[in-house]
Coordinates of C-alpha atoms and ligand atoms in Angstrom, one line a residue:
M145 CA 26.5 -0.8 17.1
N146 CA 25.0 2.5 16.0
P147 CA 21.5 3.2 17.2
V148 CA 18.6 2.5 14.9
V149 CA 16.8 5.5 13.4
V150 CA 13.3 5.1 12.0
Q151 CA 12.4 7.5 9.1
K152 CA 9.0 7.9 7.6
Y153 CA 8.3 9.5 4.3
G154 CA 4.8 10.9 3.6
G155 CA 2.7 10.5 0.4
S156 CA 3.7 13.7 -1.2
S157 CA 7.4 12.9 -0.6
V158 CA 7.2 9.7 -2.5
A159 CA 4.6 10.9 -5.1
T160 CA 6.8 10.1 -8.1
T161 CA 9.6 7.6 -8.9
E162 CA 11.9 10.5 -9.3
K163 CA 11.2 11.6 -5.7
I164 CA 11.7 8.1 -4.5
A165 CA 15.1 8.0 -6.2
R166 CA 16.0 11.3 -4.6
I167 CA 15.1 10.0 -1.1
A168 CA 17.1 6.8 -1.8
E169 CA 20.2 9.1 -2.4
K170 CA 19.4 10.8 0.9
I171 CA 19.1 7.5 2.7
K172 CA 22.4 6.4 1.2
R173 CA 24.2 9.4 2.7
R174 CA 22.9 8.5 6.2
V175 CA 23.8 4.9 5.7
D176 CA 27.3 5.9 4.6
Q177 CA 27.6 7.8 7.9
G178 CA 26.9 4.6 9.7
A179 CA 23.2 4.9 10.5
R180 CA 21.0 1.8 10.8
L181 CA 17.8 2.7 9.1
A182 CA 14.2 1.4 9.1
V183 CA 12.3 3.4 6.6
V184 CA 8.5 3.6 6.6
V185 CA 6.7 4.9 3.5
S186 CA 3.2 6.1 2.8
A187 CA 1.4 5.4 -0.5
M188 CA 2.5 7.5 -3.5
G189 CA 0.7 10.9 -3.6
D190 CA -3.0 10.6 -3.4
T191 CA -3.1 6.8 -4.1
T192 CA -5.1 6.0 -1.0
D193 CA -7.8 8.5 -2.0
Y194 CA -7.8 7.0 -5.5
L195 CA -8.3 3.5 -4.0
L196 CA -11.2 4.7 -1.9
E197 CA -12.6 6.2 -5.0
L198 CA -12.4 2.9 -6.8
A199 CA -14.3 1.1 -3.9
E200 CA -16.9 3.8 -4.2
Q201 CA -17.2 3.3 -8.0
I202 CA -17.9 -0.4 -7.3
G203 CA -20.7 0.9 -5.1
S204 CA -19.3 -0.7 -2.0
Q205 CA -20.0 0.6 1.5
E206 CA -17.8 -2.1 3.1
R207 CA -15.3 -1.1 5.7
G208 CA -14.0 -4.6 6.2
P209 CA -11.1 -6.8 5.3
E210 CA -11.5 -6.3 1.5
L211 CA -11.3 -2.6 1.7
D212 CA -8.2 -2.9 3.9
L213 CA -6.6 -5.3 1.5
L214 CA -7.3 -2.8 -1.3
L215 CA -5.9 0.2 0.7
S216 CA -2.8 -1.7 1.8
T217 CA -1.7 -2.0 -1.9
G218 CA -0.7 1.7 -2.0
E219 CA 2.0 1.3 0.5
I220 CA 3.2 -2.0 -1.0
V221 CA 3.9 -0.2 -4.3
S222 CA 6.0 2.6 -2.6
A223 CA 7.9 0.3 -0.3
S224 CA 8.9 -2.1 -3.1
L225 CA 10.0 0.8 -5.3
M226 CA 12.0 2.4 -2.4
A227 CA 13.8 -0.8 -1.7
M228 CA 14.5 -1.2 -5.4
A229 CA 15.8 2.3 -5.7
L230 CA 18.1 1.7 -2.8
N231 CA 19.4 -1.6 -4.1
R232 CA 20.1 0.0 -7.5
I233 CA 22.5 2.5 -5.9
G234 CA 24.3 -0.1 -3.9
V235 CA 22.4 0.2 -0.6
P236 CA 21.2 -3.3 0.5
A237 CA 17.6 -2.9 1.3
R238 CA 14.5 -5.2 1.7
A239 CA 10.9 -4.3 1.6
F240 CA 8.3 -5.6 4.0
T241 CA 4.6 -5.4 4.4
G242 CA 3.1 -4.6 7.8
R243 CA 2.4 -8.3 8.2
E244 CA 6.0 -9.3 7.5
A245 CA 7.2 -6.5 9.8
G246 CA 5.2 -8.0 12.6
I247 CA 2.7 -5.3 13.2
I248 CA -0.1 -7.2 14.9
T249 CA -3.4 -5.3 15.3
D250 CA -6.9 -5.9 16.5
T251 CA -9.7 -6.5 13.9
T252 CA -11.1 -3.0 13.7
H253 CA -10.8 -2.7 10.0
T254 CA -9.8 0.7 8.6
K255 CA -9.0 1.9 12.1
A256 CA -7.1 -1.0 13.6
R257 CA -5.2 -0.6 16.8
I258 CA -1.8 -2.0 17.3
R259 CA -1.7 -4.9 19.8
R260 CA 1.8 -6.2 19.5
L261 CA 5.0 -5.8 17.6
Q262 CA 7.1 -8.8 16.6
T263 CA 10.1 -7.0 15.2
G264 CA 12.5 -10.0 15.1
R265 CA 12.6 -10.1 11.3
I266 CA 13.3 -6.4 10.9
K267 CA 16.0 -6.5 13.6
A268 CA 17.7 -9.3 11.8
V269 CA 17.7 -7.3 8.6
L270 CA 19.1 -4.3 10.3
R271 CA 21.8 -6.4 12.0
E272 CA 23.0 -7.7 8.7
G273 CA 23.5 -4.1 7.6
S274 CA 20.5 -3.7 5.3
V275 CA 17.9 -1.0 5.2
A276 CA 14.5 -2.3 6.1
V277 CA 11.8 -0.5 4.1
I278 CA 8.3 -1.1 5.6
T279 CA 4.9 -0.3 4.3
G280 CA 3.2 2.3 6.5
F281 CA -0.5 2.3 7.5
Q282 CA -1.0 -1.5 7.7
G283 CA -0.8 -4.5 10.0
V284 CA -2.3 -7.9 10.3
A285 CA -5.0 -9.0 12.7
A286 CA -5.2 -12.3 14.5
G287 CA -7.0 -14.4 11.9
D288 CA -4.5 -13.3 9.4
R289 CA -6.4 -10.5 7.6
V290 CA -4.7 -7.3 6.6
T291 CA -5.8 -4.2 8.5
T292 CA -5.1 -0.5 8.1
L293 CA -4.5 2.0 10.9
G294 CA -6.7 4.9 10.0
R295 CA -5.9 7.8 7.6
G296 CA -2.4 9.1 8.1
G297 CA -1.6 5.8 9.8
S298 CA 1.9 5.6 8.4
D299 CA 3.0 8.0 11.1
L300 CA 1.7 5.4 13.7
S301 CA 3.6 2.6 11.9
A302 CA 6.8 4.6 12.2
V303 CA 6.4 5.6 15.8
A304 CA 5.4 2.1 16.8
L305 CA 8.4 0.6 14.9
A306 CA 10.6 3.2 16.6
K307 CA 9.5 1.8 19.9
G308 CA 9.7 -1.8 18.8
L309 CA 13.3 -1.3 17.5
K310 CA 14.3 0.9 20.4
A311 CA 15.2 3.6 18.0
G312 CA 16.8 6.8 19.3
C313 CA 14.4 8.9 17.3
C314 CA 11.5 8.7 14.8
E315 CA 12.0 11.1 12.0
I316 CA 8.9 12.1 10.1
Y317 CA 9.6 13.6 6.7
T318 CA 7.0 15.7 5.0
D319 CA 6.4 18.5 2.5
V320 CA 6.6 21.2 5.1
P321 CA 9.6 22.3 7.3
G322 CA 7.9 21.2 10.5
I323 CA 5.1 22.3 12.8
F324 CA 4.1 25.9 12.6
T325 CA 2.3 28.3 15.0
A326 CA -0.6 28.2 12.5
D327 CA -1.1 26.8 9.0
P328 CA 1.2 28.9 6.8
R329 CA -1.3 28.8 4.0
V330 CA -3.8 30.5 6.3
E331 CA -1.5 32.7 8.2
P332 CA 1.6 33.9 6.3
E333 CA 3.0 35.4 9.6
S334 CA 3.2 31.9 11.2
R335 CA 6.6 30.6 12.4
L336 CA 8.2 27.2 12.8
I337 CA 8.0 25.8 16.3
P338 CA 11.4 24.3 17.2
R339 CA 10.3 22.3 20.2
L340 CA 6.9 21.1 21.2
S341 CA 5.6 18.9 24.0
Y342 CA 3.7 15.7 23.2
E343 CA 0.7 17.2 24.9
E344 CA 0.7 20.2 22.6
A345 CA 1.4 18.2 19.4
L346 CA -1.4 15.9 20.4
E347 CA -3.9 18.7 20.9
M348 CA -2.8 20.2 17.6
A349 CA -3.2 17.0 15.7
A350 CA -6.6 16.4 17.3
A351 CA -7.6 20.0 16.5
G352 CA -7.0 19.3 12.9
A353 CA -3.5 20.6 12.2
A354 CA -2.7 18.2 9.4
V355 CA 0.9 17.6 10.4
M356 CA 0.9 14.3 12.1
Q357 CA -1.7 11.6 12.9
A358 CA -3.0 12.1 16.5
R359 CA -2.7 8.5 17.3
A360 CA 0.9 8.5 16.4
V361 CA 1.7 11.3 18.7
E362 CA -0.2 9.6 21.5
F363 CA 1.8 6.5 21.0
G364 CA 5.0 8.5 21.0
Q365 CA 4.0 10.1 24.3
K366 CA 3.1 6.8 25.9
Y367 CA 6.4 5.2 25.0
R368 CA 8.5 8.3 25.1
V369 CA 9.7 8.1 21.5
P370 CA 11.2 11.5 20.4
I371 CA 9.6 12.6 17.1
L372 CA 11.3 14.9 14.7
V373 CA 9.1 16.4 12.0
K374 CA 11.0 17.9 9.1
S375 CA 11.0 18.6 5.4
T376 CA 12.1 15.8 3.0
F377 CA 13.9 17.9 0.5
E378 CA 14.7 21.2 2.2
E379 CA 17.4 21.8 4.8
G380 CA 16.3 22.8 8.3
N381 CA 16.0 21.6 11.9
G382 CA 12.3 20.8 11.9
T383 CA 10.2 20.5 15.0
M384 CA 11.2 18.2 17.8
I385 CA 8.3 16.7 19.8
T386 CA 9.5 15.5 23.2
R387 CA 8.6 15.5 26.9
V388 CA 8.1 18.8 28.6
N389 CA 11.0 19.7 30.8
H390 CA 10.3 20.6 34.4
R391 CA 11.3 24.2 34.1
R392 CA 8.5 24.6 31.6
R393 CA 6.0 22.8 33.6
S394 CA 6.6 24.8 36.8
G395 CA 6.0 28.0 34.8
S396 CA 9.2 29.6 36.0
N397 CA 10.2 30.4 32.5
L398 CA 9.1 34.0 32.0
E399 CA 9.7 33.8 28.3
E400 CA 7.3 30.9 27.9
P401 CA 4.6 31.8 25.4
L402 CA 1.0 31.5 26.7
V403 CA -0.1 30.0 23.5
S404 CA 2.1 27.9 21.2
A405 CA -0.1 27.5 18.3
V406 CA -3.5 28.3 16.7
T407 CA -5.3 25.7 14.7
G408 CA -8.3 25.9 12.5
S409 CA -10.3 23.0 11.0
G410 CA -13.1 23.0 8.6
Q411 CA -13.5 19.3 8.7
E412 CA -16.1 19.2 11.4
A413 CA -19.8 18.8 11.5
K414 CA -22.4 19.5 14.2
V415 CA -25.2 17.1 15.2
S416 CA -28.0 18.4 17.4
I417 CA -30.8 16.5 19.0
F418 CA -33.6 18.6 20.3
G419 CA -36.1 18.0 23.1
V420 CA -34.3 15.1 24.6
P421 CA -36.2 13.9 27.7
D422 CA -34.0 14.9 30.7
R423 CA -33.6 11.5 32.3
P424 CA -30.6 9.7 33.6
G425 CA -29.0 7.4 31.0
L426 CA -30.1 9.1 27.9
A427 CA -26.8 10.9 27.1
A428 CA -25.1 7.5 27.6
R429 CA -27.6 5.9 25.2
I430 CA -26.9 8.5 22.5
F431 CA -23.1 8.5 22.8
S432 CA -22.9 4.7 23.1
S433 CA -24.6 4.4 19.7
V434 CA -22.2 6.9 18.2
A435 CA -19.2 5.2 19.8
A436 CA -20.4 1.8 18.7
A437 CA -20.1 3.1 15.1
N438 CA -16.5 4.1 15.9
I439 CA -17.3 7.8 15.4
N440 CA -15.1 10.2 17.4
V441 CA -17.1 12.9 19.2
D442 CA -15.2 16.0 20.0
M443 CA -17.2 18.8 21.6
I444 CA -20.5 18.2 23.5
I445 CA -22.9 20.8 24.7
Q446 CA -26.0 20.0 26.7
N447 CA -28.3 23.0 27.4
V448 CA -30.0 23.8 30.7
S449 CA -33.2 21.7 30.6
K450 CA -36.6 23.3 30.4
D451 CA -39.9 21.5 31.0
G452 CA -38.1 18.2 31.5
R453 CA -36.4 18.4 28.1
T454 CA -33.0 19.4 26.9
D455 CA -31.1 20.0 23.7
L456 CA -27.8 18.3 23.0
S457 CA -25.2 19.1 20.3
F458 CA -21.9 17.5 19.5
T459 CA -19.3 17.7 16.8
I460 CA -17.8 14.9 14.8
P461 CA -15.5 14.6 11.8
A462 CA -17.3 15.9 8.7
D463 CA -16.6 12.7 6.8
E464 CA -18.6 10.7 9.4
L465 CA -21.7 12.9 9.0
K466 CA -23.6 10.5 6.8
R467 CA -23.4 7.7 9.3
A468 CA -23.9 10.0 12.3
R469 CA -27.0 11.3 10.7
E470 CA -28.5 7.8 10.4
I471 CA -27.5 7.0 14.0
A472 CA -28.8 10.3 15.5
S473 CA -32.1 10.1 13.7
Q474 CA -32.6 6.5 14.9
V475 CA -31.7 7.2 18.5
A476 CA -33.7 10.4 18.5
A477 CA -36.8 8.4 17.5
E478 CA -36.1 5.7 20.0
I479 CA -35.8 8.0 23.0
G480 CA -38.7 10.2 22.0
A481 CA -36.6 13.4 21.2
A482 CA -38.3 16.2 19.3
G483 CA -36.0 16.4 16.3
T484 CA -32.5 16.6 14.9
A485 CA -30.4 19.0 12.9
F486 CA -27.1 18.6 11.1
D487 CA -24.7 21.4 10.1
S488 CA -21.5 21.0 8.2
D489 CA -20.9 24.7 7.8
I490 CA -19.0 25.0 11.0
G491 CA -15.3 25.5 11.7
K492 CA -13.3 24.9 14.8
V493 CA -10.6 27.3 15.9
A494 CA -8.4 26.4 18.9
I495 CA -5.5 27.9 20.8
I496 CA -3.0 25.5 22.3
G497 CA -0.2 26.0 24.8
I498 CA 1.3 24.4 27.9
G499 CA 1.9 28.0 29.1
M500 CA -1.8 28.6 29.6
Q501 CA -2.0 26.2 32.5
S502 CA -0.4 28.7 34.9
H503 CA -2.1 31.8 33.5
P504 CA -5.8 32.6 34.2
G505 CA -7.7 34.8 31.8
V506 CA -6.5 33.2 28.5
A507 CA -10.1 32.2 27.6
A508 CA -11.5 35.6 28.2
R509 CA -8.8 37.1 26.0
M510 CA -9.6 34.6 23.3
F511 CA -13.3 35.4 23.4
S512 CA -12.8 39.1 23.5
A513 CA -10.5 39.0 20.4
L514 CA -13.1 37.0 18.5
G515 CA -15.9 39.3 19.7
R516 CA -14.1 42.4 18.6
E517 CA -13.9 40.9 15.1
G518 CA -17.7 40.2 15.2
I519 CA -17.1 36.5 15.1
N520 CA -19.8 34.6 16.8
I521 CA -18.9 31.6 19.1
E522 CA -21.3 28.7 18.9
M523 CA -19.7 26.1 21.1
I524 CA -16.7 26.2 23.5
S525 CA -14.7 23.4 25.0
T526 CA -11.5 23.6 27.1
S527 CA -8.8 21.3 28.4
E528 CA -5.8 22.2 30.5
I529 CA -3.8 23.3 27.5
K530 CA -6.4 24.0 24.8
I531 CA -9.4 26.2 24.2
S532 CA -11.6 25.5 21.2
C533 CA -14.5 27.4 19.7
V534 CA -16.9 26.4 17.0
V535 CA -17.6 29.3 14.6
R536 CA -19.2 29.6 11.2
K537 CA -17.0 28.1 8.6
S538 CA -16.9 31.4 6.7
D539 CA -15.3 33.0 9.8
L540 CA -12.6 30.4 10.3
V541 CA -9.7 31.9 8.5
R542 CA -10.3 35.3 10.1
A543 CA -10.6 33.7 13.5
V544 CA -7.2 31.9 13.1
R545 CA -5.5 35.1 12.1
V546 CA -7.0 37.3 14.8
L547 CA -5.9 34.8 17.5
H548 CA -2.5 34.4 16.0
A549 CA -1.9 38.1 16.3
E550 CA -3.6 38.4 19.7
F551 CA -1.3 35.9 21.4
G552 CA 1.9 37.4 19.9
L553 CA 2.7 34.5 17.5
S554 CA 3.2 36.6 14.4
R555 CA 6.7 37.0 13.0
K556 CA 8.8 39.5 15.0
P557 CA 9.7 42.5 12.8
A558 CA 13.3 42.0 11.7
Ligands
LIG154 N1 -1.7 6.3 2.7 C1 -2.4 6.4 3.9 C2 -3.3 7.7 3.9 O1 -3.2 8.4 2.9 C3 -1.6 6.4 5.1 C4 -0.6 7.6 5.2 O2 -0.4 8.3 4.3 O3 -0.1 7.8 6.3 O4 -4.0 7.9 4.8
MG155 MG1 -1.1 10.0 2.9

């Protein structure tokens, strides 16, 4: 039997019934070639934002089972329509919710983690020669409540199903031709990256390159699911995300770029707590409170302490600022800190590349390039394959473009 392929279509790809019908035609061609397909869909267009907006209009702050049930309806609409569009053109198809597809999660509503996959039902449908259309973004927790997997979570549904169905590849279809060396709207000189390691794709997603959900890439890396990101309606090879081959890792490839991509994100905010008593356990206290609220902390800076007190700053996703503000103010009071400050006018620029592991001096080059442009660096953090800097939000675009040119990523003259 032919291997199973999992395809995922993003919200913009299924934004209208016309687009859904076009995708159905595309799926039909693949099925006619003998492919066995499981198709994961996102909600149509901005449906999820609209549903969140409705909850807000009600005045609800809940992030529990009712919100998840509401959010899950978006994908139910698109999956049902997709299966109907396929059936109409003679492709046998059946639509399934996350629950019916056997995506079992924990109970962390709005950010649930997948615990188990019970794919028997989907496998049976594929075996009988039908296309299985599955709602992205949702699962079911023990206790039987519907959960969602975090914004952009349809990617995770797709990669997880690819693992569960032992698919040869997980194809992620979107409104761009693949993953670029920088956001093409910011840097017109950016180029498509044909191949990318999981590590790089993960760092890019975490750095705010809005191509794929970070958790989905992480899942793919863990279970070695090859992920192909490509355009829904345009021809092209897309970007293949796979394991790094050994030649690359050993650094013996002289052509290897130092930096594979530059990312910029304006979706960050900075929280500072001043005059924190410099005692063991206080950092743990602060960050446990933040973690307990399920807020992801990215960069952390603690200053050299003076007179037994120190300042601590960290960055978080901007949309968590409201809650982080409450938590930080409360913890600051509890531990006797001097004060707090909150800043959402920051941006984060990062350079990412497996190639930098074997080359010293990349950070210095990054800082010099920013310095020459008069861009002030407020925070720095590094990993093996990424260097990120916090800058003023108003400098962000310029920072991305300067670094893109500095590391030779701009289009080669024809
Ligand atoms: N519809 C959900 C969202 O907008 C999930 C997804 O699109 O992947 O976040
Ligand atoms: Mg979406």
